[in-house]
CSV table of C-alpha atoms in Angstrom, one decimal:
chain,number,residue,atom,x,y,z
K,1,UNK,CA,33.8,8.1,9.3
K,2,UNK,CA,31.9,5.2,9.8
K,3,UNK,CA,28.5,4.0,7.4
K,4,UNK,CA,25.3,2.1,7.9
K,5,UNK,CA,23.8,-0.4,5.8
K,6,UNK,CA,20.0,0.3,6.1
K,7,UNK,CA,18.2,-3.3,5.1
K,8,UNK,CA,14.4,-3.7,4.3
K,9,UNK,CA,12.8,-6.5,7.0
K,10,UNK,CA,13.3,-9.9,5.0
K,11,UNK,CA,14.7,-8.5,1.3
K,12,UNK,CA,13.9,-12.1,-0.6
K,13,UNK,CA,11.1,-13.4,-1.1
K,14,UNK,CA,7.8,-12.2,-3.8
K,15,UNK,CA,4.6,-9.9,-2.5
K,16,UNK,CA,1.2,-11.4,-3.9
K,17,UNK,CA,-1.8,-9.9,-3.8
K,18,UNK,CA,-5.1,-11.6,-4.1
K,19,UNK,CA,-6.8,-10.5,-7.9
K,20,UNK,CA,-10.0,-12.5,-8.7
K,21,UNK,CA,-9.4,-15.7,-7.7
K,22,UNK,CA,-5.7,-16.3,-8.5
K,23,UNK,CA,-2.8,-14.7,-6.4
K,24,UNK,CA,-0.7,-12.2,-8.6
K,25,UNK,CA,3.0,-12.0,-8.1
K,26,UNK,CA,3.1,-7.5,-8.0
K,27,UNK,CA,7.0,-7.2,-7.0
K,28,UNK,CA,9.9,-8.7,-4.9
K,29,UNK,CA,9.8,-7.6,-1.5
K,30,UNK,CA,13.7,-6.4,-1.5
K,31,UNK,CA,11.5,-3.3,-3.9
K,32,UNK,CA,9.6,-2.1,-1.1
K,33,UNK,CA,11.5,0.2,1.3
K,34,UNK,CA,9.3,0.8,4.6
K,35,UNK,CA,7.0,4.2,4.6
K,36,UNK,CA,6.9,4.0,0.4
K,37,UNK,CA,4.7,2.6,-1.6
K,38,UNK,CA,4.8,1.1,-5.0
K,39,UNK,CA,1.9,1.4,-7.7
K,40,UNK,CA,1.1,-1.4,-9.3
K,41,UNK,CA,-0.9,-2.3,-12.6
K,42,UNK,CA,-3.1,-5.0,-12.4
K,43,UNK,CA,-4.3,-7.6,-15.2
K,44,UNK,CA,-7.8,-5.5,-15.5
K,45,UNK,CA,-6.6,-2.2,-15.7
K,46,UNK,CA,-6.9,-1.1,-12.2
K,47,UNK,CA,-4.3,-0.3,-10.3
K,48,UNK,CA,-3.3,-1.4,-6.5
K,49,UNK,CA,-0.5,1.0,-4.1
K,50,UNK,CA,1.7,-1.5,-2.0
K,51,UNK,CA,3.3,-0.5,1.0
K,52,UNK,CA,5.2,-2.6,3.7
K,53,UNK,CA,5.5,-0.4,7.3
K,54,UNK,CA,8.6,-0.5,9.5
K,55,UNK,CA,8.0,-3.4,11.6
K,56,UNK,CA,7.9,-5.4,8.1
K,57,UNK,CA,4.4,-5.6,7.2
K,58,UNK,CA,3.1,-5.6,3.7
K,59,UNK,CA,-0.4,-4.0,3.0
K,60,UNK,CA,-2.0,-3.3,-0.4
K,61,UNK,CA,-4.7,-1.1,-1.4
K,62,UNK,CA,-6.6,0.6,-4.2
K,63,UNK,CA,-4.7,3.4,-6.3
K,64,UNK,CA,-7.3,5.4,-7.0
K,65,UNK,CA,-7.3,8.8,-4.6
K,66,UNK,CA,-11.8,8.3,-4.5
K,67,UNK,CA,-11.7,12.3,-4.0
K,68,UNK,CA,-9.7,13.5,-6.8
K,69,UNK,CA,-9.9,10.4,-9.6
K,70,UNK,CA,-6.2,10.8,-9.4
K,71,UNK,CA,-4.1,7.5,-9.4
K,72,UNK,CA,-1.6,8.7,-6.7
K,73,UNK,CA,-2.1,6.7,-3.1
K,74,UNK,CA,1.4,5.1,-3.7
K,75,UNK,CA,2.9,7.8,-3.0
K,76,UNK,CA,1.4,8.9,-0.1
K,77,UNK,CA,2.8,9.3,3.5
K,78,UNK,CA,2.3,6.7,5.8
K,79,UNK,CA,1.6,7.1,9.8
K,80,UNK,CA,-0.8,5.5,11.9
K,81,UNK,CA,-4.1,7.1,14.4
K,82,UNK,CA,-4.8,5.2,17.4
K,83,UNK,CA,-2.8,2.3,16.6
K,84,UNK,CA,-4.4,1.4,12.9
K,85,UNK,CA,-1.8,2.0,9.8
K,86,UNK,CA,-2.9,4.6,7.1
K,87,UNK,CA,-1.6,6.3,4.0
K,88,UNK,CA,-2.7,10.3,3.2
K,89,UNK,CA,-3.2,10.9,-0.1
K,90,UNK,CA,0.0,13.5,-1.3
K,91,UNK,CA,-3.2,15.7,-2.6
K,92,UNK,CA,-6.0,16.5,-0.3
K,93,UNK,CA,-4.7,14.3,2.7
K,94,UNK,CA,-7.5,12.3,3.5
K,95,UNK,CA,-6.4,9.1,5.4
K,96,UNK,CA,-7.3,5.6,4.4
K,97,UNK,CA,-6.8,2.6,7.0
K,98,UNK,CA,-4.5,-0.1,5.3
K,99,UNK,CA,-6.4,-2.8,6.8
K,100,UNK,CA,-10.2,-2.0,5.8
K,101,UNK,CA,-9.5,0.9,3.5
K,102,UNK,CA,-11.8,3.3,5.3
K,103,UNK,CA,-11.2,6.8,5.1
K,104,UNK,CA,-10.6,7.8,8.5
K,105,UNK,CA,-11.8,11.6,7.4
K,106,UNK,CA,-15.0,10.8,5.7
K,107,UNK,CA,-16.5,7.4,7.1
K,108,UNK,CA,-18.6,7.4,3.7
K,109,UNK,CA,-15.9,7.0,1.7
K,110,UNK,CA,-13.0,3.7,1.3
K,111,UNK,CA,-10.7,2.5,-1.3
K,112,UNK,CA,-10.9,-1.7,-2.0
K,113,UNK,CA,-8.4,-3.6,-0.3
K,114,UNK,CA,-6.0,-6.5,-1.1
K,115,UNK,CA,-5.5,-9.4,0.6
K,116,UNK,CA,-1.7,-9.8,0.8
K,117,UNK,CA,1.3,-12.8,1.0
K,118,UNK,CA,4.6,-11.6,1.7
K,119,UNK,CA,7.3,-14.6,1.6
């Protein structure tokens, strides 16, 4: 029987994410394993849901689900629709786009957005 060593893309290194006008140190990126996401609580309060995709990619949004109040994009599902990245909420399944934050269901509706440095 033979086993395989599954390895995130680049395991050292810190994720920041841009809060106000500082960058915040959220988690080491060895934490994040691709299609999961990590919540995060931030200085003010809020909360941010970090995710890095497959290909290595680290993308960070707003927590908040804006349909239910609940604080539960982190663990949403990722995929992607017509070549842009998005999470589904694990509740009502809207999709938001993890580069603008749109909700790709309702075009009314987004979650903020964090800029992002993975190293």
């Amino acid at each position: 029987m033979t086993t395989a060593t599954i390895t995130t893309a680049q395991e050292t290194g810190f994720v920041r994410i841009a809060h106000g006008e500082d960058w915040l140190t959220v988690c080491e990126r060895g934490v994040l394993l691709p299609g999961r996401g990590v919540a995060v609580l931030l200085p003010d309060g809020d909360q941010a849901a970090v995710f890095m995709d497959r290909s290595g990619r680290v993308y960070a949004i707003g927590n908040r689900d804006p349909f239910t109040g609940a604080y539960v994009l982190s663990r949403g599902l990722l995929g992607s629709a017509g070549g842009r990245p998005f999470v589904a909420s694990p509740l009502l399944k809207q999709r938001f786009d993890l580069v603008t934050g749109a909700c790709l269901d309702d075009e009314e509706v987004s979650v903020p957005v964090f800029a992002v440095r993975a190293d």
